[in-house]
Coordinates of C-alpha atoms in Angstrom, one line a residue:
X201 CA 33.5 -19.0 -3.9
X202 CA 36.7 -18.9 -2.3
X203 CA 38.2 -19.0 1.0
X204 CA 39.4 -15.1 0.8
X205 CA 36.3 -13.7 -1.0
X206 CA 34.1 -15.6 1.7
X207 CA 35.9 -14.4 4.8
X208 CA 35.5 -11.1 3.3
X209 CA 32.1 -10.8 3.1
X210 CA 31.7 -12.6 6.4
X211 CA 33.5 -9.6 7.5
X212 CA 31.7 -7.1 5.9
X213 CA 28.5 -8.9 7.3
X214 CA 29.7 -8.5 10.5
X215 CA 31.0 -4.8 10.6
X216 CA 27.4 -3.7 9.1
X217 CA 25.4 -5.9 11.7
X218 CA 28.0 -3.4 14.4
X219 CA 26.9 -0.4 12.6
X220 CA 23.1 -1.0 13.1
X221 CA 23.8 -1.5 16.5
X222 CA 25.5 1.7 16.8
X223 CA 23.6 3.6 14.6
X224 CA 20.4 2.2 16.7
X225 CA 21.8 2.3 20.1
X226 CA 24.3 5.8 20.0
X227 CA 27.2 3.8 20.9
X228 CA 30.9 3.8 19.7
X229 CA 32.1 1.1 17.7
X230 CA 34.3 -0.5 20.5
X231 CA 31.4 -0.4 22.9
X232 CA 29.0 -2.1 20.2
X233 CA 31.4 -4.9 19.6
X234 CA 32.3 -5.6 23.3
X235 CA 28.5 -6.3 24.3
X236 CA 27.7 -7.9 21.1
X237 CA 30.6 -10.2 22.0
X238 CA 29.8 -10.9 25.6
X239 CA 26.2 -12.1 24.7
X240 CA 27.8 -13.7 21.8
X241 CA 30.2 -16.2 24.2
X242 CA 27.6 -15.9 27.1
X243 CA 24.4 -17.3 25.7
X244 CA 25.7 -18.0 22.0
X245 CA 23.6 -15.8 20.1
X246 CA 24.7 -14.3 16.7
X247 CA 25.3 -11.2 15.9
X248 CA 22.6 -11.0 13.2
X249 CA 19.8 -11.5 15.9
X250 CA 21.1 -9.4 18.3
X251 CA 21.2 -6.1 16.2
X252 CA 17.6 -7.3 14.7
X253 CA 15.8 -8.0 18.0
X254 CA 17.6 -4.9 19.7
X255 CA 19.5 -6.4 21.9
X256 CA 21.2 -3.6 23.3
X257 CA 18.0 -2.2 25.0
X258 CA 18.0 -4.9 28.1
X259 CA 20.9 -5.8 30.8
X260 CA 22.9 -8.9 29.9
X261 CA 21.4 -11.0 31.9
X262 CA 17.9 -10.2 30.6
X263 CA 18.6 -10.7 27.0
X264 CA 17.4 -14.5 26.9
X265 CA 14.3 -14.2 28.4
X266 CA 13.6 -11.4 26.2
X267 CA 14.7 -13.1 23.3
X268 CA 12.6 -16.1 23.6
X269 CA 9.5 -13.6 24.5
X270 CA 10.0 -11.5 21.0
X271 CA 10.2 -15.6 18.9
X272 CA 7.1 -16.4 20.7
X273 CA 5.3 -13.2 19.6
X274 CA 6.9 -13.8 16.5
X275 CA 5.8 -17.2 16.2
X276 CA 1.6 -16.2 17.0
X277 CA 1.7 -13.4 14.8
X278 CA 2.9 -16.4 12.2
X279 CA 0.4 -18.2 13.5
X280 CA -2.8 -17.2 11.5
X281 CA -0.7 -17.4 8.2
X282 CA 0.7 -20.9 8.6
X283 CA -3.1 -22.1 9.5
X284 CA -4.0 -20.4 6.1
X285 CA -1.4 -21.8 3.9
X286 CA -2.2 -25.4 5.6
X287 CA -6.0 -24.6 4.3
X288 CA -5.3 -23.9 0.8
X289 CA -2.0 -26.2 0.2
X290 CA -2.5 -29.4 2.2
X291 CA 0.8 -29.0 3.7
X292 CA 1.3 -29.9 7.4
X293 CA 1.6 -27.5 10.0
X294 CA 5.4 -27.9 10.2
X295 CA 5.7 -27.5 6.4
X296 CA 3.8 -24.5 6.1
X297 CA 5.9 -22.7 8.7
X298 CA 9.4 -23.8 7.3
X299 CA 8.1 -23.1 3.9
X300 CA 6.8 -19.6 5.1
X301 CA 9.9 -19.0 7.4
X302 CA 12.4 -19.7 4.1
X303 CA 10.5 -17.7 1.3
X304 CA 11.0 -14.7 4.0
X305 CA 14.4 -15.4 4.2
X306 CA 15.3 -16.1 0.8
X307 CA 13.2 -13.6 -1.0
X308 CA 12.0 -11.0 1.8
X309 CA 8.3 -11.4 0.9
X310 CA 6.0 -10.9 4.7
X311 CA 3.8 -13.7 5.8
X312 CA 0.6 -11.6 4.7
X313 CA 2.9 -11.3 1.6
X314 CA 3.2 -15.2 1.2
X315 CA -0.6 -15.6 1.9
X316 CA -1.5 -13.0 -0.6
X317 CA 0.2 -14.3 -3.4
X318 CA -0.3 -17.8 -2.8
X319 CA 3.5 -18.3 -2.6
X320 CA 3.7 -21.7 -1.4
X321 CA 2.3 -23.0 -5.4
X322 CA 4.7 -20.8 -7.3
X323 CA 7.9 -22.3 -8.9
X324 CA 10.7 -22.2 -7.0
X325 CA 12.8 -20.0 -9.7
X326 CA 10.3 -17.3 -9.9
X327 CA 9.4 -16.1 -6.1
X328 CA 12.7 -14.3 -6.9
X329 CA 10.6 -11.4 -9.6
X330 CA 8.0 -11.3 -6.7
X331 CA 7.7 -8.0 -5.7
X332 CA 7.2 -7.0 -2.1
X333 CA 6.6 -3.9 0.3
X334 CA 10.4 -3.6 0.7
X335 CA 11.1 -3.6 -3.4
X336 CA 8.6 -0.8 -3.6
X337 CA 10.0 0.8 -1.1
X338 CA 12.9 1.0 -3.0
X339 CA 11.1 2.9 -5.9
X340 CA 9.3 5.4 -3.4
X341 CA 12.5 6.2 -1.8
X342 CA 14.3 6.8 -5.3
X343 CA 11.8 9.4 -6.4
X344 CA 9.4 10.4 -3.4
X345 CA 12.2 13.2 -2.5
X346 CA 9.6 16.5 -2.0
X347 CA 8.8 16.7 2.0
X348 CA 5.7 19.2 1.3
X349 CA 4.2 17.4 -1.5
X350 CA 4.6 13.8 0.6
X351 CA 2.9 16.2 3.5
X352 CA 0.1 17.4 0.9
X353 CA -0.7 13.5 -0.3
X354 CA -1.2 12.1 3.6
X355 CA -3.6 14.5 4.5
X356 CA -6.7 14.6 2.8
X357 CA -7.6 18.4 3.3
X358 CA -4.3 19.4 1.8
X359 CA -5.3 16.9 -1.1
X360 CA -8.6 18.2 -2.2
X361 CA -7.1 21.8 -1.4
X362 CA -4.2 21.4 -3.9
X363 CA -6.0 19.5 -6.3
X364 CA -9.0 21.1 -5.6
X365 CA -9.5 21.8 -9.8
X366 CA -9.8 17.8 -10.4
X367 CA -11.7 17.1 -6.7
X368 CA -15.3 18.1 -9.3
X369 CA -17.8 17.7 -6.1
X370 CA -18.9 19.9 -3.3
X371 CA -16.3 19.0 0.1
X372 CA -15.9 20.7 3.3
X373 CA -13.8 20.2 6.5
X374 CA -16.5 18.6 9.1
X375 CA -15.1 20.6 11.8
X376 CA -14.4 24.2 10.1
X377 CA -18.1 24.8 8.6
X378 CA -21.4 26.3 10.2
X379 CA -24.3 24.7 10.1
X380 CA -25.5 27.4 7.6
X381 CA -23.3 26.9 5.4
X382 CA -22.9 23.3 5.2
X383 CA -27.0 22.8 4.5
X384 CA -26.3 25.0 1.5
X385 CA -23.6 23.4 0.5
X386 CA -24.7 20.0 0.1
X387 CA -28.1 21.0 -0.5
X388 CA -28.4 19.5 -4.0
X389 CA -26.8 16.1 -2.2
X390 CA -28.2 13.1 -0.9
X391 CA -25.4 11.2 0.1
X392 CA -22.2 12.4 2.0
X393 CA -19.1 10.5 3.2
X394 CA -16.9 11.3 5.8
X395 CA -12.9 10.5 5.7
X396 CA -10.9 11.9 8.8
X397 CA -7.7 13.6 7.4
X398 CA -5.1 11.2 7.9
X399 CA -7.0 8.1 7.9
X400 CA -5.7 5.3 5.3
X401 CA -7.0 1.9 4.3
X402 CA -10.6 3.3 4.2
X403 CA -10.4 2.8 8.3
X404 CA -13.0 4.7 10.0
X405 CA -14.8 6.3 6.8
X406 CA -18.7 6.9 7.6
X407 CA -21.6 7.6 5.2
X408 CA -24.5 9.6 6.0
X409 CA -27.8 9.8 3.8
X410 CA -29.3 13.4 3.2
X411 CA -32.1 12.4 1.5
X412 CA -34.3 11.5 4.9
X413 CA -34.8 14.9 5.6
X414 CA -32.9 15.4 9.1
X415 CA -29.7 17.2 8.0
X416 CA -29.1 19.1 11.6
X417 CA -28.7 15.5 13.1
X418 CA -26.3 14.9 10.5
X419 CA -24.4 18.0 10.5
X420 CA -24.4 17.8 14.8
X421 CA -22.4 14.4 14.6
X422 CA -20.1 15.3 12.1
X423 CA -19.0 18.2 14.0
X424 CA -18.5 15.6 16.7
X425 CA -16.1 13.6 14.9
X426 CA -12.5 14.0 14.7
X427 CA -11.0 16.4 11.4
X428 CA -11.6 15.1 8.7
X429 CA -13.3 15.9 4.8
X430 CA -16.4 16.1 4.0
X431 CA -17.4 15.2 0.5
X432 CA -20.9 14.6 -1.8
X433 CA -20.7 10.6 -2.5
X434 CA -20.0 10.6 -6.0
X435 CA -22.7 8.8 -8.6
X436 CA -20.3 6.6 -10.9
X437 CA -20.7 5.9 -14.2
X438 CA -23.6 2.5 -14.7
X439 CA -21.2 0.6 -16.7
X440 CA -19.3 0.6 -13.3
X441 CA -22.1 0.7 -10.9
X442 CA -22.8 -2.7 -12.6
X443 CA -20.3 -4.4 -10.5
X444 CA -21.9 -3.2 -6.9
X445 CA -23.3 0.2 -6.0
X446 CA -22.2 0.4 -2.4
X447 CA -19.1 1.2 -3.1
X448 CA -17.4 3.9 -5.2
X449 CA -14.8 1.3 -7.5
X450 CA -11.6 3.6 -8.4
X451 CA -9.2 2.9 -11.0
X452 CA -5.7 3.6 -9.7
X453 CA -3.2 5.0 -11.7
X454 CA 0.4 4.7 -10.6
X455 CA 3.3 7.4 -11.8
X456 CA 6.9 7.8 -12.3
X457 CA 6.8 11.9 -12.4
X458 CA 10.0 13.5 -12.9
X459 CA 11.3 16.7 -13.4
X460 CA 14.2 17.7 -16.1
X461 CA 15.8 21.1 -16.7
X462 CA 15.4 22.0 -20.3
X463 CA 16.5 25.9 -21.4
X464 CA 12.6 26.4 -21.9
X465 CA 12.2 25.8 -18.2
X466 CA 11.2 23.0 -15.9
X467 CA 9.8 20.0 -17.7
X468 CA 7.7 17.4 -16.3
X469 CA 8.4 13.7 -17.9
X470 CA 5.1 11.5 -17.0
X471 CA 5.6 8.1 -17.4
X472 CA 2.1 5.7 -15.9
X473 CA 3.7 2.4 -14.7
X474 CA 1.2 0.6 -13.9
X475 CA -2.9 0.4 -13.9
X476 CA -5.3 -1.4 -11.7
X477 CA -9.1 -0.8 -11.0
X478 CA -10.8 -2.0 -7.4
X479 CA -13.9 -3.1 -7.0
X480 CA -16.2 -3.4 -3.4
X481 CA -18.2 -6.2 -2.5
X482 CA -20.9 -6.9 -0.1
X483 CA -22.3 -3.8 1.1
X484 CA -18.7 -1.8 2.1
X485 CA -19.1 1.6 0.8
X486 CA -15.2 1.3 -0.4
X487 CA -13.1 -0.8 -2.3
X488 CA -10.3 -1.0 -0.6
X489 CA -8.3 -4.6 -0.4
X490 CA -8.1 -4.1 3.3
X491 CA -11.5 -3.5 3.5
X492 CA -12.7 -6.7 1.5
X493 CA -12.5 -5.2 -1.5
X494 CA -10.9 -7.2 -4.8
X495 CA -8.3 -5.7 -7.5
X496 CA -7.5 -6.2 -11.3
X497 CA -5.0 -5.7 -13.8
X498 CA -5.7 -3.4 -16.3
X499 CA -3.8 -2.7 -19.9
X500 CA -2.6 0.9 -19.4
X501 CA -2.7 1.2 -23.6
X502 CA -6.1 -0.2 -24.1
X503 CA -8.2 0.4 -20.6
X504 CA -9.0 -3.3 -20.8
X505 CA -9.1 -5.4 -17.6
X506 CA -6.3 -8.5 -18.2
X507 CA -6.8 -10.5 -15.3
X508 CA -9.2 -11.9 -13.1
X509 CA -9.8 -10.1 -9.5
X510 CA -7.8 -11.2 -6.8
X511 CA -8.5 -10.3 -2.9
X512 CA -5.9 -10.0 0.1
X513 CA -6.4 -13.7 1.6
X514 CA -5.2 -15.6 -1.8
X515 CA -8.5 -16.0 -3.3
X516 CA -9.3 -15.3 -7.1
X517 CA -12.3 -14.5 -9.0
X518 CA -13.7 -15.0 -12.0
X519 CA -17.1 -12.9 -11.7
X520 CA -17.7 -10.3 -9.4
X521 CA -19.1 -12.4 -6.2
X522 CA -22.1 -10.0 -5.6
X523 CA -22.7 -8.9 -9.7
X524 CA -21.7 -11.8 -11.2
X525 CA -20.2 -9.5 -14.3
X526 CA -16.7 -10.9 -15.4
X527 CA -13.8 -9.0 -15.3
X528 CA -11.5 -10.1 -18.0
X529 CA -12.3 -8.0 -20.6
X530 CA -14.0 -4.7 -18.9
X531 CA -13.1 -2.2 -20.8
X532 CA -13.1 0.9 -18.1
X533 CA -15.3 4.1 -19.3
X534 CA -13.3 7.5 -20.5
X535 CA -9.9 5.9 -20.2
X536 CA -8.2 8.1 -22.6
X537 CA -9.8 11.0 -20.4
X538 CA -8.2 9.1 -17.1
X539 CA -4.9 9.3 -18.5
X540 CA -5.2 12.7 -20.2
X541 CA -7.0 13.9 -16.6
X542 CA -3.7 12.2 -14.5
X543 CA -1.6 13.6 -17.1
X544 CA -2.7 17.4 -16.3
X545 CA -3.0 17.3 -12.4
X546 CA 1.2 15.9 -12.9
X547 CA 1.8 19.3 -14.2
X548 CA 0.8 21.2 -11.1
X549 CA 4.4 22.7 -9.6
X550 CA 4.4 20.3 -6.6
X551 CA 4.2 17.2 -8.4
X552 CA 7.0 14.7 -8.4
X553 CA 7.8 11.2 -7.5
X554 CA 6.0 7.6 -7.4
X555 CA 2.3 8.2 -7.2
X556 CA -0.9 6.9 -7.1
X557 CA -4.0 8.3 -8.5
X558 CA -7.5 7.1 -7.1
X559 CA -10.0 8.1 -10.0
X560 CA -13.5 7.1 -9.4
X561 CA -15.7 7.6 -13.1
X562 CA -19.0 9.5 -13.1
X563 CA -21.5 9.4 -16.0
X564 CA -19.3 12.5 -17.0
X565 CA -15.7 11.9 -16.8
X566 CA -12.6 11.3 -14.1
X567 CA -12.9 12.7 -10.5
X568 CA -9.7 12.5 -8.2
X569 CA -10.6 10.7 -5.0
X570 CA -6.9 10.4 -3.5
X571 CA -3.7 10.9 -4.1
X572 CA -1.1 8.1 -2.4
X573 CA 2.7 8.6 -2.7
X574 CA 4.8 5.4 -2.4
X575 CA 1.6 3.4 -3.7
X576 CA 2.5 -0.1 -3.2
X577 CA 2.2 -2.6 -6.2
X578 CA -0.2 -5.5 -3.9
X579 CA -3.0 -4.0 -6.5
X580 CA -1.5 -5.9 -9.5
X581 CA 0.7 -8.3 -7.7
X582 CA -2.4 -9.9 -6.2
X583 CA -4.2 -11.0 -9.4
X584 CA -0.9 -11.7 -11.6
X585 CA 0.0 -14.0 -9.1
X586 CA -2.5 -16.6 -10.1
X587 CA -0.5 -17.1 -13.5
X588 CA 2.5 -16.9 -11.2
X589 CA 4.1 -13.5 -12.8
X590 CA 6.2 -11.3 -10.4
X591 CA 6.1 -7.9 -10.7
X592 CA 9.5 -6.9 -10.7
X593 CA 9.2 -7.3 -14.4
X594 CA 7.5 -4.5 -15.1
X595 CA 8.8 -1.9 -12.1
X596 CA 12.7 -3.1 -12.4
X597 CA 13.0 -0.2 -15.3
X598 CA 12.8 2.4 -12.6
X599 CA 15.4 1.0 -10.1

């Protein structure tokens, strides 16, 4: 590179690292530059970390302090992660860390990220096709451009409301039912599970069993907890109750749905990037990676699982750990009816962006669990990355 075309982006470097501080802080450009300056020549730090750590927030003669308190924080929350890679790779504690410290600088992949995907044993000339929370971010900025139908997805009573035609089980709002009414409801049920409304993850989801008889007890400390839905605990199909019945294993379907002005109208192109399928373990009642849970890769053509399961701490499995059933080669029940059922709900006016589908299978077809906008792509990054293959390879098409 030469001189000119390096002092030029050094520039440009520079100027943006001014405008985050401005944009951050509400100041002018001249009074951006003049403190960044003076802490610059006072205590020689760069402009890069001051307008990351926020420098602007604290008096001059604070920022040090502070800035060694936010690299020790830094450095604990590391902490766990380093200790895991020095488990699984042998490396010493010092390696781990500069090895962990570099792939985040060179490829913007998270610790959790780096322990996930085992990044420390992948070849240095692929970690680039990794891709991570900010890549997918990316895509769900590109096409996630509807406000209401973001609002509809992150609350779960909206969700079963608006899709309320592909929900297919009986569902109430704990909190806006009478007893009456809620004993008839789920009076053919024996099983019930409670989400609250905004809850993600599968944090704070409770079950409650019907079938002992005392439904008032039931129905009295549900109306104590906070909003949330209500719904019969669906009875999956065997071929996937094979794997574990505690949990209810969803295949998730992820979208690209875009709309296009023909003369005939509004018309909706539906194009399924990728599909995975999650499976519980132990005795959680969801499937969740953050809740222990384990994913796989699934052909979105054939329905057939293509890789083995991965969880969120680096580990990969063969078998199931509970069932024993392998994965490779599961072909998932009514897949043609998955995509056909993901295909119709898309068509419903407020339907755009990048979206993922939560389809749990009953003895009788798909049923619509959740609906995520944004989805992020750990589901399939997590079990390709035992063979070392980066997802951007299949999601670049949409950037």
């Amino acid at each position: 590179m030469a001189n000119s075309e390096k002092a030029e982006r050094t520039r440009q470097l520079r100027e943006k690292r001014i405008a985050t501080v401005m944009k951050d802080s509400g100041w002018s450009y001249d009074q951006a530059l003049a403190h960044m300056e003076e802490v610059k020549k006072k205590y020689g730090i760069l402009f890069g970390t001051y307008a990351v750590y926020k420098l602007w927030r604290f008096p001059t003669e604070e920022i040090p302090e502070k800035l060694q308190q936010f690299r020790e924080a830094e450095k604990a929350k590391r902490e766990p992660y380093v200790r895991r890679v020095m488990e699984q790779s042998g490396l010493s504690y010092e390696d781990a860390e500069a090895h962990l410290k570099k792939i985040k600088k060179e490829t913007g992949c998270k610790y959790k990220e780096y322990v996930n995907y085992n990044l420390w044993n992948w070849p240095e000339e692929t970690l680039s096709r990794v891709a991570n929370t900010s890549y997918t971010a990316k895509i769900s900025k590109k096409y996630n451009k509807n406000p209401i139908f973001v609002a509809i997805c992150n609350n779960k009573y909206w969700t079963n409301y608006y899709f309320h035609s592909f929900i297919r089980r009986a569902w109430c709002v704990n909190t806006k039912i009478s007893e009456s009414k809620f004993m008839e409801l789920f009076k053919d049920s024996s099983r019930i599970i409670y989400k609250p409304i905004d809850g993600i993850g599968g944090a704070d989801i409770k079950t409650f069993n019907l079938a002992d008889g005392d439904v008032h007890a039931v129905y009295e400390e549900l109306s104590k907890l906070p909003d949330g839905v209500v719904e019969e605990f669906i009875k999956q199909h065997h071929k996937i109750n094979e794997f574990g019945n505690s949990s209810v294993n969803t295949v998730r379907v992820v979208t690209i749905v875009t709309k296009e002005e023909t003369p005939e109208g509004v018309k909706k192109n539906v194009d399924i990037a990728y599909v995975a399928f999650r499976i519980g373990q132990g005795s959680s009642v969801v499937d969740n990676l953050h809740s222990g849970g384990c994913s796989v890769v699934v052909d979105k053509d054939t329905g057939i699982v293509i890789s083995n399961g991965a969880d969120l701490i680096g580990n990969y499995y063969e078998r199931h750990p509970d069932s024993g059933l392998k994965y490779k080669g599961f072909e998932i029940p009514y897949f043609e009816e998955i995509k056909k059922f993901v295909y119709e709900a898309c068509q419903l006016e407020m339907v755009e962006g990048n979206i993922g589908w939560d389809i749990a299978i009953s003895e009788t077809g798909p049923v619509l669990v959740e609906v995520n906008v944004g989805p992020g792509v750990v589901l399939i990054q997590a079990p390709y990355s035992e063979i070392h293959f980066g997802c951007k390879d299949i999601l670049d098409k949409y950037l």
